[in-house]
Amino acid sequence: MSRFETTFRNAVANAERDVMIEQIRSNPQMSLAELGKLATGELGSLLKGITIGELLGQGGGAAAPSPRGGAAGKPVKVPRALAKAPEKAGRKGRGAAAPAKEAPAPAAKRGGGSKAVVDTRTPAGRDAYDQGMLNALKNAPGPQAAPDLSAVVGGTPLQVRTALARLIERGLVSWTGQARGTRYTAV
């Protein structure tokens, strides 16, 4: 499969995922039982990768599971979201859609916290964050753990794992180990 075809298929899959997240968000009256019924139907494959944080709008945008080894230690392919679905009018009590936020610099610190704030909700924000992650790995003295990269580049653990999954998928980063012992290296 060509790189273009892979990118295209991932874009389509992620657009479906983003629409699913936005539809669930725009129907807050939906019960967990109703959501469970969706999970058993043909939408189940879309729902299995969505976190509660994503539904609540936390965790830095659409993300995917961590880059864990599949069968025989091979990485699991993780599709990436290309754009966030537009906000719906009236969501969270607002009378109109929220204005688009500008991406803060990756090193900007959240007030009083130890994690740097990064915006991975836009393609440009994700690209900048991925490039920062790749630069951190290239400048590192050896294989790095995800928390070490977060200390350098910033972001939540979910944003770090998601960026690493994108870089692994693109063939720019390799990894060894599993769980807390996973270490990443620039290729």
Short mmCIF file of C-alpha atoms in Angstrom, two decimals, residues 51-156:
data_model
loop_
_atom_site.label_atom_id
_atom_site.label_comp_id
_atom_site.label_asym_id
_atom_site.label_seq_id
_atom_site.Cartn_x
_atom_site.Cartn_y
_atom_site.Cartn_z
CA THR A 51 -11.64 7.74 25.85
CA ILE A 52 -13.84 9.47 28.38
CA GLY A 53 -11.34 12.35 28.36
CA GLU A 54 -11.87 12.84 24.63
CA LEU A 55 -15.64 12.87 25.10
CA LEU A 56 -15.25 15.48 27.82
CA GLY A 57 -12.91 17.51 25.61
CA GLN A 58 -9.82 16.76 27.70
CA GLY A 59 -6.56 15.13 26.65
CA GLY A 60 -5.52 17.42 23.81
CA GLY A 61 -7.87 16.38 21.04
CA ALA A 62 -8.50 13.15 19.25
CA ALA A 63 -5.97 10.54 20.16
CA ALA A 64 -5.42 6.88 19.93
CA PRO A 65 -4.12 4.06 22.08
CA SER A 66 -0.46 4.00 23.06
CA PRO A 67 2.02 2.42 20.63
CA ARG A 68 2.15 -1.03 22.19
CA GLY A 69 3.53 -4.10 20.61
CA GLY A 70 1.06 -6.38 18.90
CA ALA A 71 1.69 -10.00 18.04
CA ALA A 72 5.40 -10.87 17.94
CA GLY A 73 6.34 -7.38 19.21
CA LYS A 74 5.25 -5.58 16.07
CA PRO A 75 3.86 -2.08 16.55
CA VAL A 76 0.13 -1.59 16.26
CA LYS A 77 -0.82 0.83 13.45
CA VAL A 78 -2.67 3.75 14.96
CA PRO A 79 -4.57 6.14 12.65
CA ARG A 80 -4.38 9.86 13.45
CA ALA A 81 -7.04 12.52 13.38
CA LEU A 82 -6.40 15.23 10.80
CA ALA A 83 -8.82 17.85 12.09
CA LYS A 84 -11.13 18.40 15.02
CA ALA A 85 -14.82 18.40 14.23
CA PRO A 86 -16.34 21.89 14.49
CA GLU A 87 -18.00 22.90 17.74
CA LYS A 88 -21.78 22.75 17.81
CA ALA A 89 -23.70 25.88 18.70
CA GLY A 90 -25.14 25.85 22.20
CA ARG A 91 -22.71 23.22 23.54
CA LYS A 92 -21.94 23.66 27.24
CA GLY A 93 -24.42 26.49 27.46
CA ARG A 94 -22.80 28.72 24.84
CA GLY A 95 -25.08 30.55 22.45
CA ALA A 96 -22.64 30.26 19.54
CA ALA A 97 -19.71 28.16 18.44
CA ALA A 98 -16.49 28.86 20.29
CA PRO A 99 -13.84 30.80 18.37
CA ALA A 100 -10.85 28.82 17.17
CA LYS A 101 -7.95 28.86 19.61
CA GLU A 102 -4.46 29.69 18.46
CA ALA A 103 -1.84 27.08 19.21
CA PRO A 104 0.30 28.11 22.18
CA ALA A 105 4.03 27.56 21.92
CA PRO A 106 4.96 24.00 22.98
CA ALA A 107 7.10 25.29 25.86
CA ALA A 108 4.41 27.57 27.36
CA LYS A 109 3.76 26.56 30.95
CA ARG A 110 0.31 26.14 32.44
CA GLY A 111 -0.12 28.26 35.54
CA GLY A 112 1.36 26.40 38.51
CA GLY A 113 1.58 23.03 36.74
CA SER A 114 4.62 21.04 35.71
CA LYS A 115 3.36 20.05 32.27
CA ALA A 116 3.88 22.31 29.27
CA VAL A 117 0.68 23.14 27.39
CA VAL A 118 0.64 22.02 23.78
CA ASP A 119 -2.15 22.24 21.23
CA THR A 120 -2.53 19.08 19.16
CA ARG A 121 -6.07 19.85 18.01
CA THR A 122 -4.99 21.20 14.61
CA PRO A 123 -2.81 19.60 11.92
CA ALA A 124 -0.29 22.45 12.31
CA GLY A 125 -0.19 21.98 16.08
CA ARG A 126 0.32 18.22 15.75
CA ASP A 127 3.06 18.70 13.14
CA ALA A 128 4.89 21.19 15.37
CA TYR A 129 4.57 18.91 18.39
CA ASP A 130 5.72 15.86 16.41
CA GLN A 131 8.74 17.81 15.12
CA GLY A 132 9.62 18.87 18.68
CA MET A 133 9.30 15.25 19.80
CA LEU A 134 11.53 14.05 16.95
CA ASN A 135 14.13 16.75 17.71
CA ALA A 136 14.14 15.76 21.39
CA LEU A 137 14.78 12.13 20.42
CA LYS A 138 17.54 13.09 17.97
CA ASN A 139 19.28 15.20 20.63
CA ALA A 140 18.90 12.57 23.37
CA PRO A 141 21.97 10.58 24.46
CA GLY A 142 20.11 7.27 24.09
CA PRO A 143 16.67 5.66 24.12
CA GLN A 144 14.12 7.73 26.03
CA ALA A 145 11.03 6.92 28.07
CA ALA A 146 7.78 8.82 27.39
CA PRO A 147 7.91 10.76 30.71
CA ASP A 148 11.45 11.95 29.87
CA LEU A 149 10.21 13.24 26.51
CA SER A 150 7.27 14.97 28.19
CA ALA A 151 9.70 16.82 30.47
CA VAL A 152 11.53 18.15 27.39
CA VAL A 153 8.72 18.74 24.88
CA GLY A 154 5.74 19.13 27.22
CA GLY A 155 2.24 17.78 26.85
CA THR A 156 0.13 15.24 28.65
#
